[in-house]
Structure formats: C-alpha cells, structure tokens
Amino acid sequence: MAVILSQPAAAQASTQPTPQPGGSVPANTETPASDPSGQAGNPQALPSETGPDIVVTGFRASLNSALETKRGTLSSIDVIKAEDIADFPDNNLAESLQRVPGVSINRAGGEGRAITVRGLSGSFTRVRVNGMEAQAISGATTSDRGINTGRGFDFNVFASELFNNLVVRKTADAETLEGSLGATVDLNVARPFDYKKATLVVSAQAGYNGLAKKVDPKFTGVVSDTWDTGIGRIGVLVSGAYSKRRYYEDQFGSGGWNPATTDGGLCSPVGVTPVSPALDATQGTTATACATGVARPAVGDTLYGQVNRSTVFLPRLPRYGQFNHNQQRLGLTLSAQWEPSEGIEIGGDVLYSDFKVKREENWLEGFSFARAIAAPNFGKPQTAVREAILRNAGTSGTQGANLGQTVYDIDYGVFDGVDVRSDTQYDRFRSRFKQYTLHGNFKITDTLKASVLGGIASTTFDQTDQTTFLFGRNNTRQTIDFRQDRNQPTISYGFDVTDPSQYTLAPGSAEIRATPSYVKNKNKMVEGNLSWKAADVVTLKVGAHYDRFNFSNIAYQRANNFLVPTLTSQQLAGLTHLTDDFGKGFNEGVFPANWTAINYEQFAKQYGLDNYSGIFALIQNNSATRFVKEDVFSAYGQADFNLETLGVPIRGNAGLRYAKTKLTSTGFASSAAQYVTARNDYDDWLPSINLVGDLTNNLLVRAAYAKVITRPELTFLNPGAAVTISGTPSVNGGNPLLKPIRADTYDASLEWYLAKNSLLSVAVFYKDIKSYIQNQASQQTFNQTGLPLSLIANSGLDPNVTLFTVNQARNTPGGPLKGVEFNFQQAFTFLPGPFANTGALFNYTYVDSKITYYLAASNANTTERDLLGLSKNAFNATLYYEDKKLSTRISGAYRGPYIIALPANNPLQDLEGVDKSLVFDLSASYQLTDGLKITFEGLNIFDRFSRQFIDSDRDSTFVYAHTGAQFFVGAQVRF
C-alpha cells in the first residue's frame, strides 16, 4: 500500500500571507468581491485580504476560493488552486488546465502536452512560471508533431504537484507582459509564507496502465517552515516530485494518403504504353515482369485503369505499430522568503525539472506505396494490383486536378511486388528546465509601493538518439481491407512475418537514419514596478521590463542512410526479436500479433550505432540548424480605479504598454554553403481597458478591450534559404523580417454568484485579427527578401529589379474570431439528505473563425478555413460528491475536430486534422482518520482512441491509436 502524509481536512484560523511576485495565490484563501486598494489587477499578485482568514481544505473549499479570486480581479481570469490540482485525476498541468472554461488540450502519448485557449493554439499563449516567461520543450512521435521548436509551451515536462496555483488570464491589461493573443497562463510554485505552521507532506502512489499491464511509482514531498528571528521572519520550502511511467501505444497509421499516380503510379499491364516502370534488367523489369518474380498484369487487365488514377487514393505506408514508452519525470523546487520588517518582503525561487523519455516504435509496413522507382528502394511502379474495390469518398473540393471530381479511397486491395519493411524508430531524449528568480515587495509609504523581479530560465533538450531502422523483404504480397472498419483495416502479407529468415538486412532492402538534435532556450529578464495610491479611488502604476531570449537548434544526420552492413540470415536472427502481443483493444485478427523487429540496442552496440562511429558517423544538418536572439524592452502606465457611476460601483483599469522587439536570426543558405544572419525590429503601442460593474452583491458585468500581439513562430524566422539563380530565380526558406500577428480584442461577460461554491456566467469575445502568418509563394526583388547580397554576387542579377519567386512564411491578412463561453458551477446544498453533498461543474465554449489561406503564388488560389488548432465546440463537465469522509468526482472533456496542417503534406488533399474526442477521468478518496486518506484516480478510464484524418472531403484515417486507461492508488497523511 502506498502511503502519503497529508493534512487533515479541518478548518483552521490563520493570517493571510502577503501576495507575492509571480502571481502566487496562497493556498486556501478567500478574496473579497472587490479590491479598493487597486492591487486586484496586478499581474504580480492576486487580490487577498490582509486580515485573518479561514483555511479550509477539500475540493469544495478550493472551488470557492478560486471563484472568490475570479470575482475580485479586474481582468477576466480563471484560477485553479492547489487542492484542485492535487485532487483532480491529472497527470500534468495541461490536464489540470483543461478544466478551465475555454481551454482544451492536445494529448501526446496519452497525456496532455499543449493547450488551446478560446480556439487559439499554444503558439498564441504566453506562459509565465513564477512571474517570468518560460519555455518548456518535449518531444513526441511524428504523428504528434515531434519536437517542439516553436513558442508553444509543453506542459507535460512538469509534475503538477510542484505548483500551488494556475491562473489563466483571458483579457489583457497594460501591466501584463505582451505577446499573447489567446491567454497569459501563470504557473506558481508554493512558498513558505503560504503556510503558517511547519508543514511536512510525503506521498507515494502506484500507477497501473491497462494496456501495458505495468505498475509504476509516483512520489511527492513538501517540507516548509517559517521562523521569527532577530532579523525578521524567514521561511524556507522545499518540494519534490518523481514519477515513472511505462506504457504501450498501439495504432494503425496510413502514413498519409497519396493519389495512385503519385511516385510514378502502379505497374502497367502487358502491352500498355507507356510502359511503367521503364524496362531495366538490373531491377528485373521486363515486358512481362514488374520486378524479379512479379508478373505484370495480363493483357486486357482492367484494374490498372480503374485504380491508377489521380482520383484514387492509397495509404502511403499502410501499417500497424506498437510503441513502448518509458518516461521518468523529476521536479524540485526551493523557495525562500524574508520579511525583515513590516511592508518589506524579499525572496527567491529555484525550479528544476528533468524529463527523460526512451521510446521504441515498431511498425510493419508496405513501403513501396511511399517510394518512386529508384535504387535501392524500387517503389510503387514495381507494384501490381491484383484485386481492388474502391469506396466512393465524395466530390473533391481541393483545388487542383481533382477539383469537382468524384474521388475514391481503396477499400480492399491485393498487391504484388510490395517491399515490406520492419520499421523501428528508437528515440531517447532528456529535457531539463532550470529557473532562478529573485523578487522583492517594498511598502515605501502608506501610498507608495514597489516591486522588482529578475530571473534566468533555460531549457535544454537533448535528443541524443532518433534513429529509424528499416529492413525487410522485397517483392511480396500485401492485402489491405478497410471494408469492415475504416480505422482498423485488416492487413496481411505473403510470408511468415515472425520468421527472421524471411527478411534481408543488406543494401537494397535496408535503411538506417540517425537524426539526433539539440535544442536550447535561455531567457534573462528584469522588471520593476511602482504603485501609487493617488486617491482613495485611484491607484497609478508604472513599470518597465527587459527580456533577452536566445534559441538554438543544432541537428545532425548521416551522410548516407543506405550505407548499411550486410548480415547473413543467422546474424540477423541473432539481432532481432518478436514484438510484444499487438492489438489489445483492436478488432480481432486485423494484424499479426507479433512480427520480427530489430533488437536496436544490441545492434547499435555491436556496429557502432550507439556512439555514431564507423559507417554511422554523423555530419551536421546545416539546413535544420538555426539560431535566434530576441531582445524585448517594454514599459507601461496604468490607472486602477474604483468609482461609483449612476449608483453602480465601477472598478477597473486603463493603461498603455509600449514594446520594442529586436531580432537577430542565423541560418544556413545551402546554395551559398554558408550561414547568414538577418536582423529585424518592430515596436507596438498596446492600449487596454478593463471594466467591472458590481450590479448587485452577487451580480457583476465585465467589459474589456485591448490591442495585442503574438510574435512569429521561431521556425518561421530562419534566414537560411536555398537561392536558385539559373532558370527562374527563386528563394526557398524562412523569413526573418516577419512582423507579429496583431489583433484588437473585445470581451464582455455577465457573472452571477448565485450561492457559495456556485457561479453562472456567460462571456462573449471577439478578436479582430489584423494579420496572420502562413507560408506563401510571392514575387519579390532580392533586396525585398532581406537576404545578404553576397548570395547573388557575380550572378549579373539586379537585386532591385530582378523578380524572384519567393517561397516563405509571410504576413497575410487575418480575419475575425468570435465566440461565446458558458460556465456553470453549483453546490447542491439545497437538496435533501446526502444529495446536499453533491455538486456539478460545466462549461461550454463555441468559437468561430475564418482565415483566408493562400495556397500558391496567385492571390486567387485561396481557401477560407478555421485557424489551425481551433475546435468550434468544446466542453468540460464534472459531477462530485464530498462529505467529511468521502470525496468522489468524475469528469468528461470534449473537444471538437480541428485542423493541424493546411495545406496537407500529401498532394491533392486540402488539410490534415484531429477528430473529435471525449475523455473521462475520475477521482475518489476516503478519510480513514483525521490524518489518513486513501486515494484512487483514473485517467481516460474508458480508453478512448484518438483519431487523425486527412482531407476534409474524404476524411481518410491518418492515425488511429490508444494508450490504455491509467490508474493510481495510494493513501495520504499530512502533518
């Protein structure tokens, strides 16, 4: 039995601690409905009373405290207190944040990774840790978009137990750092002054995954104390969290879908001209053979003409895969506070996170459908179709050759001449986050206050291994059958896939790719703020902020992926193993339960792949290597006020923020074989106003306006480019001269606090997005590209006159985003008997947007679609029961479909997306004694599958996967 030390659920009197820089919300506090001091709008502090308060533990208490905090602030926020995180069945911070109205999450490997706020993806959200902007990076499978090299924040790096509260700020004010179009999210660790007595918490849980059938540990601990000394009050808090998680991920993957004619099309029948593939005796291609041992379709065959059309789509890599994930997460915090005298508080925080992941992906796939005719991978033209049934997939709305035509997906097919590959991808990465901050709050006079904050934060992401290992069998049969289930096709092969002797590992049937990479973010910041209470109803604020951000991405690769050793059948048998039983949760018999896969670690050690020696030596991948330095200076002035107009108390703030951004970016220009550096700068004036009208004691109305920006994604800023000066001059690369995405935002809400622990609210929001950023082709002179003139030196081209076709990210017109958000929380205390201990939380968000996407150089070639990552509909719902002993709740989170790529990465298809999802979690605890509580938690308890699709008309399955339900059991005791 796992044992946890926890504080008994009892009410205790205490003195409210002083708000701290970084937006920290002390645990178990209640806040007033209004804040005449004007501190409610301070991004460094949430409002709190300075007098005695009652500390109440439990889920209901945390809900009520969060509601009171929301009620008292001047801007629109939502808060999750520590009890809420600890008591919800949440693996990490993203899963905690999805309980907030308007917030949805992206999952990777079965757990939350990134968030979307009111339809805007993570790149539009600014995340601050202890008041300082920070960046956290993790990796993922290819289908989950791989390594995060953008501005989005990966929440799965941190253990939720390290944090005291989360704050989601949905409207902007002048004193809050710019950079967010969606929301500003504050993550705040616990501090010693949050606790009035010595506190010791030690916890342990056992986690069990229903698919992997493995048990893993999870530990947390907190030690905190304060002392009254001769130099004032001093407090120290240390916390730590460690967890291990081993789990499987089983999935069907198509690798995308291609028109049958892509990559040269299929093998033509005897007598058909032109002959495909061209006759080549070295590849076994003759007038009667597609390849060695593969006969061409007979004279008069009709299947070739039926299937080999641009309107017929085949999966690129029809395959099933089993992923073996092994991850460890360690987090540590150290916080110290010193109050030398009343009105002065100085402190520092250290946060460290170490996230280690080792993942092995094993696939068995038809490789020919993704390759053209080229040695040593002979590809689709040597593949003959023997049987075929097509599924009518509707009419194509994608611009191009298929526009307006009926399109088809293969529903059932038998193919000969398929090159089958056992594909193993081995990933190992480590993401380490470090942050050091110092803060100070100073009460200079009764009306004048000052605060300072400075810090250094860094994320080091080392992907020391990312190796793809393919070996297989050429020219065999593959059957693909979607007729029973479009998400789970039945796939079979013309040989025993469990017999190593049926495979070959040698040049021509094997490929080994090695692509390790190293990403580092580092930012340094300092800021100062002054607050002057000019009158009882007005507080004036000014402040300045400076931030330097450095980003680097250094990548490596092999010089020749097809340079592999030749192994005998006996050697290969000694370096392979059978995969674990595949298919639990899938339809029975859709795929072989086991197949031969490389024993990666054994092969790597024997042949030098583990240290990249010999034939596996690496070279730097210059085109993927880039550097960015960003300096931002900002300053603001703001007035907080608390007035009464026409008998209605009106509180709020109005202010203006100025931000100056200077950018230096470096990338590799492959055509010139050299690194180039580009510079850019821009500034913004950002006015804002927030108004709150207290119509009654329990009813208030909010209105807000702000001009906001979101800076360009880091991947777009690479100045590296391939410049072609022969034929049609062209440039392909990034765009360091991008301006930010700019928008005017409007927000209004009505909040009715109908009872304790209860809220009914509705909010409407409108974002007039003035500009957007997307990849587009255009005609520019070379000088207009901002690239160094040395790249076209001695070419004879006039940089001011000659037009180049430039393919790069560009600022394009934006569009409106509008939505409505409903939030309902109710404690059913009015019900009889035990039903009085129940309650419910429900929120629903609808978002609509239309952005014009430019698909080619011509402005006429466009389409109107939602923003990437936007779900029109999302809701969260929780039912709970809590009495003195028992606490239970079940939660459901729904997110509608959304786009992840536009245009799609495969031809003649418009987009790629993620299908709708509904995931249920639960939590239960029982208080055995005043100090001992038994706990049980479940994540994704019904093991819901996730689905990705390609093409909005055909809706073809891209990925269909599940990771199993996750459960935790333990006990708690706190002193």
PDB file of N, CA and C in Angstrom, residues 99 125 148 265 296 311 347 361 433 444 534 539 631 645 781 932 975:
ATOM      1  N   ARG A  99      -9.760  21.885 -17.283  1.00  0.00           N
ATOM      2  CA  ARG A  99     -10.981  22.125 -16.512  1.00  0.00           C
ATOM      3  C   ARG A  99     -11.431  23.580 -16.616  1.00  0.00           C
ATOM      4  N   THR A 125      -0.348  31.604 -26.884  1.00  0.00           N
ATOM      5  CA  THR A 125      -0.466  31.690 -25.425  1.00  0.00           C
ATOM      6  C   THR A 125       0.894  31.937 -24.807  1.00  0.00           C
ATOM      7  N   ASN A 148       9.043  20.074 -30.143  1.00  0.00           N
ATOM      8  CA  ASN A 148       8.528  21.433 -30.115  1.00  0.00           C
ATOM      9  C   ASN A 148       9.681  22.415 -30.282  1.00  0.00           C
ATOM     10  N   GLY A 265       3.125   5.993 -60.205  1.00  0.00           N
ATOM     11  CA  GLY A 265       1.979   5.108 -60.407  1.00  0.00           C
ATOM     12  C   GLY A 265       2.332   3.639 -60.267  1.00  0.00           C
ATOM     13  N   ARG A 296       3.759  -8.864 -64.639  1.00  0.00           N
ATOM     14  CA  ARG A 296       2.900  -7.748 -64.955  1.00  0.00           C
ATOM     15  C   ARG A 296       1.441  -8.225 -65.033  1.00  0.00           C
ATOM     16  N   THR A 311      -7.597  10.372 -58.996  1.00  0.00           N
ATOM     17  CA  THR A 311      -8.782  10.443 -58.131  1.00  0.00           C
ATOM     18  C   THR A 311      -8.902   9.262 -57.185  1.00  0.00           C
ATOM     19  N   GLY A 347      12.481  37.536  -1.600  1.00  0.00           N
ATOM     20  CA  GLY A 347      12.527  36.089  -1.719  1.00  0.00           C
ATOM     21  C   GLY A 347      13.158  35.630  -3.010  1.00  0.00           C
ATOM     22  N   GLU A 361       9.459   2.567 -31.282  1.00  0.00           N
ATOM     23  CA  GLU A 361       8.301   2.359 -32.140  1.00  0.00           C
ATOM     24  C   GLU A 361       8.601   1.219 -33.106  1.00  0.00           C
ATOM     25  N   PHE A 433      14.699  21.665 -17.409  1.00  0.00           N
ATOM     26  CA  PHE A 433      14.291  23.051 -17.220  1.00  0.00           C
ATOM     27  C   PHE A 433      14.863  23.553 -15.901  1.00  0.00           C
ATOM     28  N   ILE A 444       6.952  51.507   0.526  1.00  0.00           N
ATOM     29  CA  ILE A 444       7.791  52.672   0.794  1.00  0.00           C
ATOM     30  C   ILE A 444       7.078  53.639   1.724  1.00  0.00           C
ATOM     31  N   ALA A 534      -2.974  57.338  -5.469  1.00  0.00           N
ATOM     32  CA  ALA A 534      -3.093  58.785  -5.578  1.00  0.00           C
ATOM     33  C   ALA A 534      -4.305  59.318  -4.840  1.00  0.00           C
ATOM     34  N   THR A 539      -5.424  54.334  -8.181  1.00  0.00           N
ATOM     35  CA  THR A 539      -4.038  53.914  -7.986  1.00  0.00           C
ATOM     36  C   THR A 539      -3.327  53.988  -9.322  1.00  0.00           C
ATOM     37  N   ASP A 631      15.571  40.488 -28.268  1.00  0.00           N
ATOM     38  CA  ASP A 631      15.614  41.436 -27.155  1.00  0.00           C
ATOM     39  C   ASP A 631      14.310  42.221 -27.142  1.00  0.00           C
ATOM     40  N   THR A 645     -20.764  55.188 -10.466  1.00  0.00           N
ATOM     41  CA  THR A 645     -21.413  55.946 -11.528  1.00  0.00           C
ATOM     42  C   THR A 645     -22.874  55.548 -11.608  1.00  0.00           C
ATOM     43  N   THR A 781      11.686  41.425 -55.375  1.00  0.00           N
ATOM     44  CA  THR A 781      13.081  41.640 -55.735  1.00  0.00           C
ATOM     45  C   THR A 781      13.952  41.045 -54.637  1.00  0.00           C
ATOM     46  N   LEU A 932      -5.306  10.349   7.782  1.00  0.00           N
ATOM     47  CA  LEU A 932      -5.034   9.303   6.793  1.00  0.00           C
ATOM     48  C   LEU A 932      -6.160   9.242   5.780  1.00  0.00           C
ATOM     49  N   PHE A 975       1.120  16.257   7.970  1.00  0.00           N
ATOM     50  CA  PHE A 975       1.371  16.922   9.248  1.00  0.00           C
ATOM     51  C   PHE A 975       1.613  18.396   8.991  1.00  0.00           C
TER      52      PHE A 975
END
